[in-house]
Coordinates of C-alpha atoms in Angstrom, one line a residue:
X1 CA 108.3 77.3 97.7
X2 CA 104.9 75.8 97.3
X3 CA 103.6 79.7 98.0
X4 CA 105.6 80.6 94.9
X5 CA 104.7 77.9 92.7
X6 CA 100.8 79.2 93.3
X7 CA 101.3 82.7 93.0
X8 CA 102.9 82.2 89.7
X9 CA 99.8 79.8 88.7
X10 CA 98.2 82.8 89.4
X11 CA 100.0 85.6 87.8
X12 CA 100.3 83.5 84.3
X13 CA 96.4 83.3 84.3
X14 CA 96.3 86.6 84.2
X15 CA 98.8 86.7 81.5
X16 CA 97.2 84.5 79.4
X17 CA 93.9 86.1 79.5
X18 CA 94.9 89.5 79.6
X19 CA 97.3 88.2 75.9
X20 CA 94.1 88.0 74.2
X21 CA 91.4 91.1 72.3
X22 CA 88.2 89.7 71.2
X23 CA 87.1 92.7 69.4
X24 CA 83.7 93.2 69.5
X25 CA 80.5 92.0 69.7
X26 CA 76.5 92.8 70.9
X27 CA 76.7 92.0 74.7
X28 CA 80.0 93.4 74.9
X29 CA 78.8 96.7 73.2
X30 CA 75.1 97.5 75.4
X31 CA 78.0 97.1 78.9
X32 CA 80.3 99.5 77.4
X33 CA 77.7 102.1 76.2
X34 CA 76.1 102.0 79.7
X35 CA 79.4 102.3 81.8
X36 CA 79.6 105.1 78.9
X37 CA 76.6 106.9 79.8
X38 CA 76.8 106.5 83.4
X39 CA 80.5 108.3 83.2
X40 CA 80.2 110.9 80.6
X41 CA 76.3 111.6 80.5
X42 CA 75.1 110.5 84.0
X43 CA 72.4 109.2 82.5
X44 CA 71.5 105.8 82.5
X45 CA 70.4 105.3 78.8
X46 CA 72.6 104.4 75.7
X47 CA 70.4 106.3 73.5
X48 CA 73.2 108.0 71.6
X49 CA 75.2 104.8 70.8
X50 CA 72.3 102.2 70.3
X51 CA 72.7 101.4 66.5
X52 CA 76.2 99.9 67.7
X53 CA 74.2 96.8 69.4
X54 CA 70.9 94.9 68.7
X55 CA 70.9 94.0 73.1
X56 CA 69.3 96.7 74.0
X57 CA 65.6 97.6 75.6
X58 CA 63.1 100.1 74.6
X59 CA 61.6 102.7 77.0
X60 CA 60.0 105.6 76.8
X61 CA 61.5 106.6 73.4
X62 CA 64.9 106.3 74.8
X63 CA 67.4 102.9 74.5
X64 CA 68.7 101.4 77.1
X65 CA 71.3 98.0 77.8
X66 CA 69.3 95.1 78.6
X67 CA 71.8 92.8 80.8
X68 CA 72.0 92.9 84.3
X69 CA 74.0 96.5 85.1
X70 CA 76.5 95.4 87.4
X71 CA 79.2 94.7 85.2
X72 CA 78.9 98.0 84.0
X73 CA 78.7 99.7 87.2
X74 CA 82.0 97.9 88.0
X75 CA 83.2 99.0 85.1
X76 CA 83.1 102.6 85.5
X77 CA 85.9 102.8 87.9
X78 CA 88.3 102.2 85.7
X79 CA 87.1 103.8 82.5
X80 CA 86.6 107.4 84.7
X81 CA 90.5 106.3 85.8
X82 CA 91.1 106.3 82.1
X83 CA 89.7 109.5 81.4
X84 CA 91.8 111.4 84.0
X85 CA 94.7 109.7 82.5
X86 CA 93.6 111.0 78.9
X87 CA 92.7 114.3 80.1
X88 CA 96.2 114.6 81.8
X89 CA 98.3 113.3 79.4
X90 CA 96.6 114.7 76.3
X91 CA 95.4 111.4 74.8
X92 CA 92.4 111.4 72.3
X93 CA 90.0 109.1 73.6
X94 CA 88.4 108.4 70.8
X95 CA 91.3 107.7 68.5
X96 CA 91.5 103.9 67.1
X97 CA 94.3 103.0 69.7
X98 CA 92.9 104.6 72.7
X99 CA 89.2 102.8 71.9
X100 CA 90.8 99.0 71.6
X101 CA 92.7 100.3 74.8
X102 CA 90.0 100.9 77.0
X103 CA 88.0 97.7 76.4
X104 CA 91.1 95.9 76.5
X105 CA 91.6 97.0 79.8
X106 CA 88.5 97.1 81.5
X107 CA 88.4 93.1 80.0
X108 CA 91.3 93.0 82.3
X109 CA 90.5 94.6 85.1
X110 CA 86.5 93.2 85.1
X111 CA 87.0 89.8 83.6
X112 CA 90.1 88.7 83.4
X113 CA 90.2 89.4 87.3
X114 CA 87.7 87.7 87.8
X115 CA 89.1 84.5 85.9
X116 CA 92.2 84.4 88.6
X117 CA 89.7 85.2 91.6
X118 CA 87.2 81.9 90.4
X119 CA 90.1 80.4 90.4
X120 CA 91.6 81.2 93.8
X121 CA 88.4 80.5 95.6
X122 CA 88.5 76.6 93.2
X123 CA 91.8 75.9 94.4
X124 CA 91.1 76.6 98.0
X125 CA 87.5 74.9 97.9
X126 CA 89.9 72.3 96.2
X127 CA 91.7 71.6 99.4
X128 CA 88.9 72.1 101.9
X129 CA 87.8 69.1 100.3
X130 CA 90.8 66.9 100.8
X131 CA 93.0 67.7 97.6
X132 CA 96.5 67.7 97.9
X133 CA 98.4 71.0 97.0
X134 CA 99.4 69.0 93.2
X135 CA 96.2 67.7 92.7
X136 CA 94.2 71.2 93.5
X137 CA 96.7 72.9 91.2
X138 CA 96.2 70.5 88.2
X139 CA 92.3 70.6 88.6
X140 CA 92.7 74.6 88.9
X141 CA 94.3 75.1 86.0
X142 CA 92.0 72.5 84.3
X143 CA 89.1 75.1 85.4
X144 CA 91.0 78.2 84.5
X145 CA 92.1 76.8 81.1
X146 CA 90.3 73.6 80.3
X147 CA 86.9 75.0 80.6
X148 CA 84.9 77.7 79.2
X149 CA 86.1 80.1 81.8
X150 CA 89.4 80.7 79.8
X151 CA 87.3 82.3 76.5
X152 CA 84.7 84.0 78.9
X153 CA 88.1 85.9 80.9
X154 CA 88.7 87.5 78.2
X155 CA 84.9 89.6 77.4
X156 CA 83.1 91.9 78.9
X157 CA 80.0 89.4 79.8
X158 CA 78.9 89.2 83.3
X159 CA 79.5 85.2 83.1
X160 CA 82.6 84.7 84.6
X161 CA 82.5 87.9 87.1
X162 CA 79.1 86.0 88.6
X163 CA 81.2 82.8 88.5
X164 CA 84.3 84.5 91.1
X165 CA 81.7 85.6 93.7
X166 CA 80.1 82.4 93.6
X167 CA 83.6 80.4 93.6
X168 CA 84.0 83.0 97.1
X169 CA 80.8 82.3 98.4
X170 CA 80.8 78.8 97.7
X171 CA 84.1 78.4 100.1
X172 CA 83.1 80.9 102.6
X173 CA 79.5 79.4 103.4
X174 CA 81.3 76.2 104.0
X175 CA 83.9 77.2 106.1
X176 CA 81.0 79.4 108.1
X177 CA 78.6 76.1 108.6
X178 CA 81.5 74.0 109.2
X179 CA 82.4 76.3 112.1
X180 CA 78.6 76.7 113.2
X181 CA 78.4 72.6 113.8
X182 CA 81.9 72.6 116.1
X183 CA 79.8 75.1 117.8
X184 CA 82.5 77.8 118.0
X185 CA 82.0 81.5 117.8
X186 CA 84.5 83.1 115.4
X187 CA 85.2 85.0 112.5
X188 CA 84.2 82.2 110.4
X189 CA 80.8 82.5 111.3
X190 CA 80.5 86.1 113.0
X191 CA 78.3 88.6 111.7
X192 CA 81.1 90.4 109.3
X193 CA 81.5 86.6 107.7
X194 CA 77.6 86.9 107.0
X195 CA 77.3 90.3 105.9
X196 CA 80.2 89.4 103.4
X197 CA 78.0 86.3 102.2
X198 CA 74.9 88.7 101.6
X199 CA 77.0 91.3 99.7
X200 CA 78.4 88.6 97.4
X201 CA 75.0 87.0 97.1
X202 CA 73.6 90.3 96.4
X203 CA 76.1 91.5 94.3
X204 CA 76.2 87.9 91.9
X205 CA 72.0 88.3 91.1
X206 CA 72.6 92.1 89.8
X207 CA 75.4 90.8 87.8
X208 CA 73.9 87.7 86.3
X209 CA 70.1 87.2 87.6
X210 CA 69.7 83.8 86.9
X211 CA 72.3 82.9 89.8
X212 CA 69.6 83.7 92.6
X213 CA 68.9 80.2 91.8
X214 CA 72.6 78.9 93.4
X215 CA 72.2 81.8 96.2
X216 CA 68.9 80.0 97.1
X217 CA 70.8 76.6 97.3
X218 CA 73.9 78.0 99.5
X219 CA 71.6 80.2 101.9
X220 CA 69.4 77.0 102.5
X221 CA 72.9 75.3 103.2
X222 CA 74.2 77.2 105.3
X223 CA 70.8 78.0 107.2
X224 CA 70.5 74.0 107.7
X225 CA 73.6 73.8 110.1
X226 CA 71.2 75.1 113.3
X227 CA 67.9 75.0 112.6
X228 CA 67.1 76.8 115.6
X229 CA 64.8 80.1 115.2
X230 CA 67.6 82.0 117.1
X231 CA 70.4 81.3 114.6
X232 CA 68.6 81.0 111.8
X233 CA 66.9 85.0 112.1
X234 CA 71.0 85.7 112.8
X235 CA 72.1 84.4 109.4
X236 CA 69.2 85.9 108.0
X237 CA 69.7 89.5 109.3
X238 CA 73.2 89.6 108.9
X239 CA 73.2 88.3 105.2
X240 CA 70.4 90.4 104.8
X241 CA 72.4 93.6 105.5
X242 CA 75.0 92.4 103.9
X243 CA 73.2 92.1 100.9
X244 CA 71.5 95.3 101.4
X245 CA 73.7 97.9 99.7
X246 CA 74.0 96.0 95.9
X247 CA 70.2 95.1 96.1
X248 CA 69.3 98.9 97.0
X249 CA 71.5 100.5 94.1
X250 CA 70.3 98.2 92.1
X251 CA 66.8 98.9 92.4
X252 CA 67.7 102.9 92.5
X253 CA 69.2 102.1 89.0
X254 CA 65.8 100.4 87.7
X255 CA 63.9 103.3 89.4
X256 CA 66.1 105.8 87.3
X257 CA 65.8 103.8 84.3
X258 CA 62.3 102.3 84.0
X259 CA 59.9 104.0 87.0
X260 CA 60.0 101.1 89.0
X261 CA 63.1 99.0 91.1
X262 CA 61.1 95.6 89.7
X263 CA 60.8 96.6 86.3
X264 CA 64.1 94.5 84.9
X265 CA 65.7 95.5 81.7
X266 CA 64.6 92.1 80.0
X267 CA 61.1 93.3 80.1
X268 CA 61.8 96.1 77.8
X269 CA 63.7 94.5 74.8
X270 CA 63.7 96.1 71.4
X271 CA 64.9 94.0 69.3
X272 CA 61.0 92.2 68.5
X273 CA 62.6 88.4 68.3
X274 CA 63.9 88.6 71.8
X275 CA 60.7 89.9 73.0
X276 CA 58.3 87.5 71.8
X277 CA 61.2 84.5 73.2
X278 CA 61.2 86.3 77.2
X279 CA 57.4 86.6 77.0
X280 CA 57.3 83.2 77.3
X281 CA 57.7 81.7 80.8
X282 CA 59.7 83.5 83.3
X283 CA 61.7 85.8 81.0
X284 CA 62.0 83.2 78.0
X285 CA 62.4 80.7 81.0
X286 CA 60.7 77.5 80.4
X287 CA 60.8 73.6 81.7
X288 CA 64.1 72.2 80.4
X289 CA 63.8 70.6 76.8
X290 CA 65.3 67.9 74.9
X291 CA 67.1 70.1 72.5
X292 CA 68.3 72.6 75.5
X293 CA 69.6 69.2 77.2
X294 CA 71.2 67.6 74.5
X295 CA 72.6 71.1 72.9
X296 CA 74.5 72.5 75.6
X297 CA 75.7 68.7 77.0
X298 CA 76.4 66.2 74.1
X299 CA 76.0 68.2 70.9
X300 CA 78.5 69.3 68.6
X301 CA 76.9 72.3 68.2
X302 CA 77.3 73.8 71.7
X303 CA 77.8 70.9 73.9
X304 CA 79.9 71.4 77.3
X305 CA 80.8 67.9 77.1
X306 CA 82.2 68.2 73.5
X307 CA 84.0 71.3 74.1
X308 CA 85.4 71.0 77.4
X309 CA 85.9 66.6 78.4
X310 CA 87.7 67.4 80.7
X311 CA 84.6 68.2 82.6
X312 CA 83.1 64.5 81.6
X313 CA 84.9 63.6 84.5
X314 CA 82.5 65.6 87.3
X315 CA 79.8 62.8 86.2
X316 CA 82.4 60.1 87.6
X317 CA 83.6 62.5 90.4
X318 CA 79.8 62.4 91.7
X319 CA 79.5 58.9 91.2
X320 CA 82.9 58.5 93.6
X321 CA 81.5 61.4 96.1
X322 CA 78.4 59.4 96.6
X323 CA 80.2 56.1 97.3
X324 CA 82.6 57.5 99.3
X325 CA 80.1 58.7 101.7
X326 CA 81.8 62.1 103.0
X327 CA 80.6 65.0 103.4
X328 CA 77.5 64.4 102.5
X329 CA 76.3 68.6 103.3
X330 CA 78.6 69.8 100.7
X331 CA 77.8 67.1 97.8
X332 CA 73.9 67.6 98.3
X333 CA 74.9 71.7 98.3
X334 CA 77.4 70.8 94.6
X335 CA 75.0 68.7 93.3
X336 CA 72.3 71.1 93.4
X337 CA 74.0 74.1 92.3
X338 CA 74.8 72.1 89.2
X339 CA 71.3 70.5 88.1
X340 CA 69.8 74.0 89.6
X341 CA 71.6 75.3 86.8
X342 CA 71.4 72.7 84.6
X343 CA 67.1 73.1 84.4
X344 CA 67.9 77.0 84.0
X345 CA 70.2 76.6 80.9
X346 CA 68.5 74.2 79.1
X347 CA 65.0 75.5 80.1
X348 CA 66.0 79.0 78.5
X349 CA 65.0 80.2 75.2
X350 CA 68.9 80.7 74.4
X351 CA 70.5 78.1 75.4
X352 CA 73.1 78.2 73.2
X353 CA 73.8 81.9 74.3
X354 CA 73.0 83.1 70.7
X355 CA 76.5 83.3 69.0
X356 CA 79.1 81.7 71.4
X357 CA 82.0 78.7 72.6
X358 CA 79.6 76.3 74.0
X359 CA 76.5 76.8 76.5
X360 CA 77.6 80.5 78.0
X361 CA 75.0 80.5 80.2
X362 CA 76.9 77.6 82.3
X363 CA 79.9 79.2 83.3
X364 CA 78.7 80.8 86.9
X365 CA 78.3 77.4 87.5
X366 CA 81.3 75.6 86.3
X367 CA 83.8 75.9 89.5
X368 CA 81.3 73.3 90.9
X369 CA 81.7 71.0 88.0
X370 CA 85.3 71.2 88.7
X371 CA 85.1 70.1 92.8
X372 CA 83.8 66.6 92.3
X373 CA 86.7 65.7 90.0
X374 CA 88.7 65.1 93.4
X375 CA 87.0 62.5 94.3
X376 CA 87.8 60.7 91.0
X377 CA 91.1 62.4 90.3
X378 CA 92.3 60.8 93.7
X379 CA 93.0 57.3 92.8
X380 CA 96.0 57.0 90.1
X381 CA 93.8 55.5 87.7
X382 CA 91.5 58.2 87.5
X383 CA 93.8 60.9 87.8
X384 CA 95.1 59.3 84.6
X385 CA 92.3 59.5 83.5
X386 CA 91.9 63.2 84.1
X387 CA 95.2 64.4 82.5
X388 CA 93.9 62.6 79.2
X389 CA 90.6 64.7 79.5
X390 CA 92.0 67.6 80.3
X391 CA 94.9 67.8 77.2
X392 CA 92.3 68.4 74.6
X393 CA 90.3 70.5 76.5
X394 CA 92.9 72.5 76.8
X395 CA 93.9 72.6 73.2
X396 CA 90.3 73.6 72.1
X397 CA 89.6 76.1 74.7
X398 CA 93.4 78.2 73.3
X399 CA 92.0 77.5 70.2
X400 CA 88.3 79.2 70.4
X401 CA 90.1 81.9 72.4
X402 CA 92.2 82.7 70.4
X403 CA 90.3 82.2 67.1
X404 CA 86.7 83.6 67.5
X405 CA 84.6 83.3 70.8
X406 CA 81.6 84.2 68.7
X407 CA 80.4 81.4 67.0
X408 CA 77.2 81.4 64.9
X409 CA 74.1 79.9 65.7
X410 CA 73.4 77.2 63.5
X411 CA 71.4 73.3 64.1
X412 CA 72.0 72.6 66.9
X413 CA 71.6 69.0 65.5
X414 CA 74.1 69.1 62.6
X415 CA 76.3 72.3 63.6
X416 CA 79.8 71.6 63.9
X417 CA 81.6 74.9 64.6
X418 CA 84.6 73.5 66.4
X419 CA 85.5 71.6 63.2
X420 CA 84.1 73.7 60.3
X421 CA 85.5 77.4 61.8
X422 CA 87.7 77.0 64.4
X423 CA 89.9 74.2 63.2
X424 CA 89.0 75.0 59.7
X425 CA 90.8 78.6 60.3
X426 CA 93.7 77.6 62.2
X427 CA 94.4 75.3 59.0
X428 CA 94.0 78.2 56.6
X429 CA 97.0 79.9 58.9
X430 CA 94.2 82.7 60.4
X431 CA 94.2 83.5 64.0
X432 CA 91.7 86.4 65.9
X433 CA 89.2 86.6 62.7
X434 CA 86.6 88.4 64.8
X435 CA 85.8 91.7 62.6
X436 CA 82.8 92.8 64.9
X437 CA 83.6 95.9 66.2
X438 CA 81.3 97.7 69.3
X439 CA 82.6 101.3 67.9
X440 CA 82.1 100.8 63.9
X441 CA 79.1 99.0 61.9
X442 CA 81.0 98.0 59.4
X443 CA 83.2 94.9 60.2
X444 CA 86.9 96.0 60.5
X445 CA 90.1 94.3 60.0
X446 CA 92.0 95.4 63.3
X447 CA 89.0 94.5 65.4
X448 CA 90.3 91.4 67.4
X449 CA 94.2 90.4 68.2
X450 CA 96.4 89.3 70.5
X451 CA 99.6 90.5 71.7
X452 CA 101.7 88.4 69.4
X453 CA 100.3 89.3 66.7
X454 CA 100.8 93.4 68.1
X455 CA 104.7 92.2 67.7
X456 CA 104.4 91.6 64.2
X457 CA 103.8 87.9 64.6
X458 CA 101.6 86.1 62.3
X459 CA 99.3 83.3 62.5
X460 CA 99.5 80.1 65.5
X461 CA 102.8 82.0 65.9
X462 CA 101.3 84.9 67.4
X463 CA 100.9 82.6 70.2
X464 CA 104.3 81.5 71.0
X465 CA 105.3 84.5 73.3
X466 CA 103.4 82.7 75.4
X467 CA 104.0 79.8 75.4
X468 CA 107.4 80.4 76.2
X469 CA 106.7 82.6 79.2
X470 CA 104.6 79.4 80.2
X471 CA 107.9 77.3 79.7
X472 CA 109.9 79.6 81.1
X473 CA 108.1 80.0 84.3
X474 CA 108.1 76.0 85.2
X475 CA 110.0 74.1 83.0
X476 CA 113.2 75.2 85.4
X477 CA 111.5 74.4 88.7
X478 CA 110.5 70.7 86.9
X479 CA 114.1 70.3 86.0
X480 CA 115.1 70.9 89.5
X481 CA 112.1 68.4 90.6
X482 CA 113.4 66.1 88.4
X483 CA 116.9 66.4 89.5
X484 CA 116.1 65.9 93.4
X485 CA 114.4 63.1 92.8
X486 CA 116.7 61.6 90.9
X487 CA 119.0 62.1 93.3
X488 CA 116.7 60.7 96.2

């Protein structure tokens, strides 16, 4: 039973962020054209298609996407699936339907995916750490749906991919150093658990580069278990291989694109604003500032706090950690990856992620937000606590997913966009208003929607399709709860 009730957790997070099309936008665009190129041209530029997106570098007379090229690797196994299935069936690929189609559902397969896979890996983290089964679903589906993982499941951004193999990592380096200390040899810490360590470690800095700084933080974990030169050159070879396939077609892909596997595609941006910001520092990466803090934490502008409470409560789910005085390993490894993070986001030139819900440049980090909440969660009063946090977060994460995800830069003082666009369109009866496009430059009405609105369904009632698959998939087994209890 309990096996059920998490696999359908599971299967209605997919369903909820594979119901929603966010049309189009820059970063979504340059991934697309390169998974594009690399499938139809074999080349790795985006020369022909480069008017459709200002994120983009400048080489050698030729345009190229200027992200991290992961995502877009990934994403060519299912767009060459999709064009043997046009070729065979006689679809035109570049019709209207087929085009919303095949973002659609590479979204799906890439990011959406990797929504329910963060989430997974939360939920079993979750109980590693003492949750019980209720309590690690409640504070799963606050992650999946109360923080900004729910809008950034349903892009193409390389966000909330980087966050699943970090969620993975995250558990496996902890059930590895856990079974290094007993002093057992098994799969938990044999060499195939380490290489899979190094391939996710390898694989999350191609997708999202930043994240070499949480890597750094779990390898010096999980190295700190036996500090022994013996051990410690094992972990190290064995991750090293691991890692060894993602780093080496990653560098072969820099090669092929710039002359050079160091030469990253930030170095090379066109657009002349973005240049002048990653010339600064490391990449446009500075000491954290008092803006960067207080934007993506407390403003209304973009702040994490203001958009997602429900994530107030890892402040107080530290505090308890600490004075609890368990596992003291694993809070020092949480803490870190968050503040690690933190002095990344806030010391970057963007860190309000240009047009977007909230900080963007958080979410890799977010499922270890969520993990200290047990420690507060656990006693009645703050689980109470918890629920009230998590209702509104809720609310306004549906509501910036299913309005607009993009949401304009503005003071990051005054700004208000919660209240003066997303609210402000739900009361005018609007719902998916994104008109950005990454196949027209002229903004289009059909450009974002969801799949309430494909059955004719207008406005907030576009949404209740599901809703009621949500209802109809628990409020029976509550009912039957309810009823056993009763009769207890």
């Amino acid at each position: 039973m309990a096996a059920a009730f998490r696999a359908r957790l599971f299967i209605l997070l997919a369903v909820t962020y594979a119901y929603f099309y966010e049309g189009g936008d820059p970063n979504q665009a340059t991934r697309m054209f390169l998974t594009r190129s690399l499938v139809e041209r074999h080349e790795p530029d985006i020369t022909p298609y480069h008017r459709f997106t200002i994120d983009k570098s400048e080489f050698d007379g030729k345009f190229w996407c200027d992200k991290a090229p992961a995502v877009s690797m990934l994403a060519t196994i299912p767009y060459a699936t999709m064009n043997v299935v046009d070729r065979t069936l006689g679809f035109d690929r570049d019709s209207r339907v087929m085009q919303r189609i095949r973002l659609h559902m590479i979204v799906l397969v890439i990011s959406a995916a990797s929504g329910v896979i963060a989430s997974i890996f939360v939920r079993r983290s979750l109980r590693l750490f003492g949750a019980t089964p209720r309590l690690a679903d409640l504070l799963t589906a606050g992650y999946a749906l109360g923080t900004l993982a729910f809008p950034f499941s349903t892009v193409l951004f390389g966000h909330q991919t980087a966050a699943a193999m970090l969620a993975a990592s995250f558990y496996f380096v902890v059930k590895t150093r856990q079974a290094t200390l007993d002093g057992e040899a098994s799969e938990e810490n044999g060499p195939a658990r380490l290489a899979l360590l190094g391939a996710l470690w390898g694989l999350v800095m191609t997708t999202e580069y930043p994240t070499g700084l949480l890597v750094a933080c779990q390898g010096l974990y999980l190295l700190s278990a036996d500090r022994r030169v013996r051990p410690v050159v094992r972990v190290l070879a064995w991750s090293a291989a691991g890692a060894f396939a993602p780093l080496v077609i990653h560098s072969a892909f820099l090669w092929w694109a710039f002359g050079s596997p160091f030469s990253l595609p930030y170095s090379h941006m066109a657009e002349p604003i973005f240049l002048a910001h990653v010339s600064t520092g490391v990449l446009g990466i500075n000491l954290p500032s008092l803006v960067g803090l207080f934007g993506s934490f407390l403003s209304r502008y973009r702040g994490i706090f203001f958009f997602c409470p429900f994530l107030i409560c890892t402040l107080v789910g530290l505090r308890s950690w600490i004075a609890s005085g368990e596992r003291r390993a694993e809070l020092a490894l949480c803490a870190a990856q968050i503040f690690a993070y933190v002095f990344f986001c806030a010391g970057y030139y963007a860190w309000d992620g240009g047009g977007s819900t909230g900080p963007r440049h958080l979410v890799p980090a977010l499922p270890f937000f969520v993990i200290p909440i047990v420690w507060f969660a656990r006693s009645k009063a703050g689980l109470r606590w918890t629920l009230l946090s998590l209702v509104p977060s809720v609310i306004i994460m549906l509501a910036c997913t299913a309005t607009r995800i993009e949401l304009p830069e503005g003071d990051p003082w005054r700004a208000n966009p919660l209240y003066e666009i997303i609210f402000a369109t739900l009361a005018r009866g609007e719902i998916a208003v994104n008109r950005a496009d990454i196949y027209s430059l002229d903004p289009r009405g059909d450009a974002s929607y969801n799949l309430g609105s494909l059955m004719g369904l207008t406005s907030v009632c576009s949404l209740l399709p599901l809703l009621a698959i949500w209802l109809a998939a628990y409020v029976p087994s509550g009912f039957v709860a309810w009823r056993r209890t009763r009769s207890a």
